[in-house]
Structures are given as structure tokens and as C-alpha cells.
């Protein structure tokens, strides 16, 4: 038992809190308000003021005395003092010729008193509370079909039919195939029951952000024509303490009533984080929620027809208990799309916009290695927006190409002011990248060079396009990549004899490759095939952590430096050999601001 049996408790607490506040209000604040502008003094002061004849009038209430003093400027000030047992008081006042009276406490009717001091504030509080609650709830349930669950006010998104099918999910053929079994089961469970085959209860979709995990889950529901319950991991833990577990319980209860159906838990890593990794104390709320989830998953039979899908991009952080058989024991990778996948995704999204007749999606796919499905959807949409802006009724190839640049590097900063001197440096820098790329045998062909500044802060860029996706990188190719990255700065040195800050990103990327060569790819002689680093989060940026002694770490740095220095020298050598072309190409780029790959090659080979 974990104390959440009455989900209304938070509301009860709320009312108790209101009552407490009203009590405090009546006890302290009200009298305070009433006696505003009244100064408390001691009895002695009271007597002295009477003797000095400054007191104008006195009012005696049960156990207090209020009196009005007139000062030398004629201003009146109200004072109050406690009433002591002073039999002479009346005489004193009479002698001092002070207006005085004893007020006979004139009580309001007790009913009115009660109403004003208890019921009214209570009503106001409840009103405000209800208002806030409603606001909160409407915020949480902003979209979709929101249903209220049982007593706990849990909100879960339910879609009777998602309306999304596998046709909307491009690429991801392996993932689709793995999920096909689930669909088949939901469509005809009898087939499975007859043989006694058990379908996996939980399927975990893992992959980088934007690759279509959520989309796939919806498509599974759409293909099986069953209701789709979805909730995001972060929603479990954001509200009140103790609500997470209640939500889980209600979600499963509701799902079992609606079976067959799909329950989708997005971003499950937010609740499913390994319980040991939280450090001391941990996060009780999250742990409770996770425990409840584990209990619920064990609590129902798979043949009920509830299939639980979950998605995460941090599978390595998940608690082992979640992954054991009978829970999320099936794992479906949803990877970044390859070249064909990217083309297919562009086509799927291209269906929704009006296109020019000669659109070449494959070249756009080539220009976007590493892009996720979400990026590609965004590219198509950017292109459509651009077409609208230009007053056209259809999207052209050029729109798509331009929006690739936008998604990669941001919008053009047309009115950015850059001095001629800086422009020259930037042009040499970009031509440096392109020229060295063209002069090496393994480098991908140059597709585009531009020195139009972008909103991302890029002052220009050189785009290379691989013909096909590369799954392996040879040592030779890695070294060439580093050389190309370092060639921008090298060109500044060779042509102008200056070095600028413009190469910081190149330097960072080059160093990363060099480091991976030494620490992970076994491409250095010193360390041979020794693993020195591990990747800690595969799907989010690929951070790494060293697993070596400090001494070895220093030697790794040395090794990395050696690679960088050699590649830097090589870039300088290539540029020195082709110095004339370097100047000629830079002149062209300065004039035109953007060179296509073909234009570049033409000048280079002329
Ligand atoms: P994830 O959940 O993996 O982060 P989503 O499923 O939310 O990614 O994808 C975001 C959007 O990107 C989708 O709504 C869709 O428009 C687009 N998208 C992603 N992957 C694909 C794909 N394989 N096919 C078509 N569209 C995709
Ligand atoms: Mg998602
Ligand atoms: Zn550069």
C-alpha cells in the first residue's frame, strides 16, 4: 500500500488548508485590520494624557479603553490601552472634564457574524480554487480527446481511432515488421489464444528524437483499429505528489475496460530511470510511479488484449526491472533514416503539398545526411512556406534546396553588415574547405559554397554531398575529413597570413573525430585496439566518458594532437600547391556569394 487510496485527498487537503487560513484570518488579521490607525499605549500614558488635559473623549469597551488625544496642532489621534482594575477611573475622567462613555457591546446578530467571518471567505477561497483547478486542467488537456478518469481527475489522451496508418510512416521497414505481429494479434487474438501463444505485453521503441516513434505507435493503433491511450512520462510526475501512481492505476484500469487497445507511454525514461542512479534520496514520487507501473504490468494477463508501447531516446538509463521478461521485453530500434528512407519520408510529406512536376527528392535526401524524419517534414513545410511567400501556388526544387539550408544553418541574414575585409577572410575560409575536399580522393564532392550569413551565426558554409550513405569510415577517410575541416583556417593562413576566430566549430568537430579515432575506433598505433572511451547516450548527441587512468588520458590527448597537427600541415600543403586556384576561386565566390558544385569544379579544372 502506498497511501494513495483516496485520490481525492489532495482536494480534502485543500479544503483543510482553506479552513486553517480562515481561522488565522479571523484570529489575527481581522482584529489587526479593525485597529488600524490605533496606537497601543500603556495605562500610564493614558493617565498622563488625562492629567495633561489632552484627552478629548474616551470610550470604554469590555476590557479595553480607546481614547482620542488632541495634540498641540489640533490633530486627533486614536490610542488604545488595556483596561486595568481602576476604581478611580470614572472620577479622574469626570475631573478632567473628558467626554466618556461605556459602550454597551452591540453585537451583530450571531448569524450575520458567522456568515461574514466564516462562510464568506470560505466561499471566496473555494471559488478561486475551483477557477484555478479548471484553468490547470484545461491546460493539461489542451488537445486531443480528453477523458476524465474515475475519481482522481486523471487526464489521459484517448483517440478512438488515430487515423494514422503505416502508409504515413516512411522508411522504418524493420520497425514496421517487428510491430506487424502486434497488429496481427490485436486484429485476431483468437488465432493466438488457440495455440496458446503469448504476445509480448510491452514493446519499447528506442531511437533518436524525431525519428517517428510516436508516429509508429499511433500507426500501430490505426492499423489495428483499436483505441489509443497515450500519456507522456513527464506528465506522470509533474502534478501533485502521489498523483503519478494514481494516474498509472487509472490508466490501466481504463485500458482494460476498453480492451483490445494500445497504451502508449511516451518518454518513458522520465519515470523509468534506473532507481539506483538517482543518488542519495532519489526521487520518491518517480519511484512510486515506476513501482505502480511495474505492478500494473504484472497484474494483467497479456490475453486481455492490452498492448503497451513505450518510447524513449535514453534506453541506457531505464531501470532493469522494466526490461525483464513479461514487461518491456521487446525492443524495436527506430533509427535515423538512410538515404532511401529520407527520400521516402520526403515523398510522404510531399503528398500534402502542391509540387512542381520535376521534383528530385533523392538529391534533397542526399543533402541531408543525419536528418531525422521530423527534420525532413520540417524541410518540406519550410519549402511550402517559401513558395507562399514568393506568391507561387506550388513548391519548386529550388524551394526545397533553400529550405535544406534553412534547416541546417538558419535563415539568410540579408541585411547583416560584414566588412569587406571579413568577407574576404570568410571567402578564403570556405574555398579552403572546398578546394581541399576536391583535391582528396575520398572526400565527398562539393555541392555548394556560400558566404551569405545565416541566422544560426554561420558566416558561410560549404556543403559536400555523399553519393550514398556511408556506414563505415576508413582511417584514411577519417583523416581526410579532419583535413577538410581544418582547411578553412589553413586557407586564411596561406592566403592572408592571419588567423581568425571563425574556425571554432571546424576545430571542435575535427577534434571530436580525431578523439574518436584514438579512443574508440582503434585507429592509433599507440593504443592499438584498446577501448578508452564509451558512448554514454547513443541517441542524444553521443556523449562519451573516458574509462582510463589520468596518465593514459594525457597520452590520448597527445595522440589526438599529433593527428590534428598532421592534418593541419597536410591542408596547408595542398593549399600552397594550389595557391593560384585558391585566389581565383575566392574572387569568384566574393562576386557571386554562392557557387554551385558544378561552377566550382568548372573554375577549378579550367
Ligand atoms: P519521435 O517520437 O521519434 O521523437 P515523432 O513520431 O514525434 O518522433 O515524429 C515527429 C514528426 O516527424 C512526425 O509527426 C512526422 O511528421 C515526422 N516523421 C518522423 N519520422 C517519420 C517517418 N518515418 N515517416 C514520416 N514522417 C515522419
Ligand atoms: Mg515522440
Ligand atoms: Zn569552416
Short mmCIF file of N, CA and C in Angstrom, two decimals, residues 475 479 514 517-519 521-530 532 555-556 559-560 562-563:
data_model
loop_
_atom_site.label_atom_id
_atom_site.label_comp_id
_atom_site.label_asym_id
_atom_site.label_seq_id
_atom_site.Cartn_x
_atom_site.Cartn_y
_atom_site.Cartn_z
N UNK A 475 40.14 4.61 -41.92
CA UNK A 475 41.06 5.53 -41.26
C UNK A 475 41.44 6.66 -42.22
N UNK A 479 40.85 10.69 -41.66
CA UNK A 479 41.92 11.70 -41.71
C UNK A 479 41.59 12.78 -42.74
N UNK A 514 39.09 13.13 -34.37
CA UNK A 514 40.43 12.64 -34.02
C UNK A 514 40.37 11.86 -32.71
N UNK A 517 38.84 8.51 -33.19
CA UNK A 517 39.79 7.61 -33.86
C UNK A 517 40.70 6.94 -32.85
N UNK A 518 41.20 7.75 -31.92
CA UNK A 518 42.14 7.21 -30.93
C UNK A 518 41.41 6.38 -29.87
N UNK A 519 40.32 6.96 -29.35
CA UNK A 519 39.73 6.38 -28.14
C UNK A 519 38.72 5.27 -28.42
N UNK A 521 37.85 4.01 -32.13
CA UNK A 521 37.91 3.26 -33.38
C UNK A 521 39.18 2.42 -33.50
N UNK A 522 40.04 2.48 -32.52
CA UNK A 522 41.28 1.70 -32.60
C UNK A 522 42.12 2.08 -33.80
N UNK A 523 42.24 3.37 -34.10
CA UNK A 523 42.96 3.80 -35.30
C UNK A 523 44.30 4.47 -34.97
N UNK A 524 44.80 4.28 -33.77
CA UNK A 524 46.12 4.84 -33.48
C UNK A 524 47.07 3.69 -33.17
N UNK A 525 48.35 3.92 -33.49
CA UNK A 525 49.30 2.84 -33.25
C UNK A 525 49.58 2.68 -31.77
N UNK A 526 49.65 3.78 -31.06
CA UNK A 526 49.99 3.72 -29.63
C UNK A 526 49.01 2.83 -28.86
N UNK A 527 47.73 3.01 -29.11
CA UNK A 527 46.75 2.30 -28.28
C UNK A 527 46.15 1.09 -28.98
N UNK A 528 46.54 0.90 -30.24
CA UNK A 528 46.05 -0.25 -30.97
C UNK A 528 44.54 -0.40 -30.80
N UNK A 529 44.08 -1.55 -30.40
CA UNK A 529 42.63 -1.75 -30.35
C UNK A 529 42.07 -1.69 -28.93
N UNK A 530 42.66 -0.84 -28.13
CA UNK A 530 42.20 -0.73 -26.74
C UNK A 530 41.04 0.27 -26.68
N UNK A 532 39.06 3.02 -24.99
CA UNK A 532 39.43 4.02 -24.00
C UNK A 532 38.22 4.85 -23.56
N UNK A 555 48.09 10.82 -22.42
CA UNK A 555 48.69 10.26 -23.65
C UNK A 555 47.69 10.29 -24.80
N UNK A 556 46.41 10.09 -24.47
CA UNK A 556 45.38 10.19 -25.52
C UNK A 556 45.41 11.58 -26.12
N UNK A 559 48.17 11.99 -28.50
CA UNK A 559 47.93 11.26 -29.74
C UNK A 559 46.97 12.05 -30.63
N UNK A 560 45.92 12.60 -30.00
CA UNK A 560 44.94 13.40 -30.75
C UNK A 560 45.63 14.62 -31.37
N UNK A 562 48.67 14.92 -32.22
CA UNK A 562 49.54 14.50 -33.32
C UNK A 562 48.73 14.40 -34.62
N UNK A 563 47.55 13.79 -34.52
CA UNK A 563 46.68 13.65 -35.70
C UNK A 563 46.30 15.02 -36.25
#
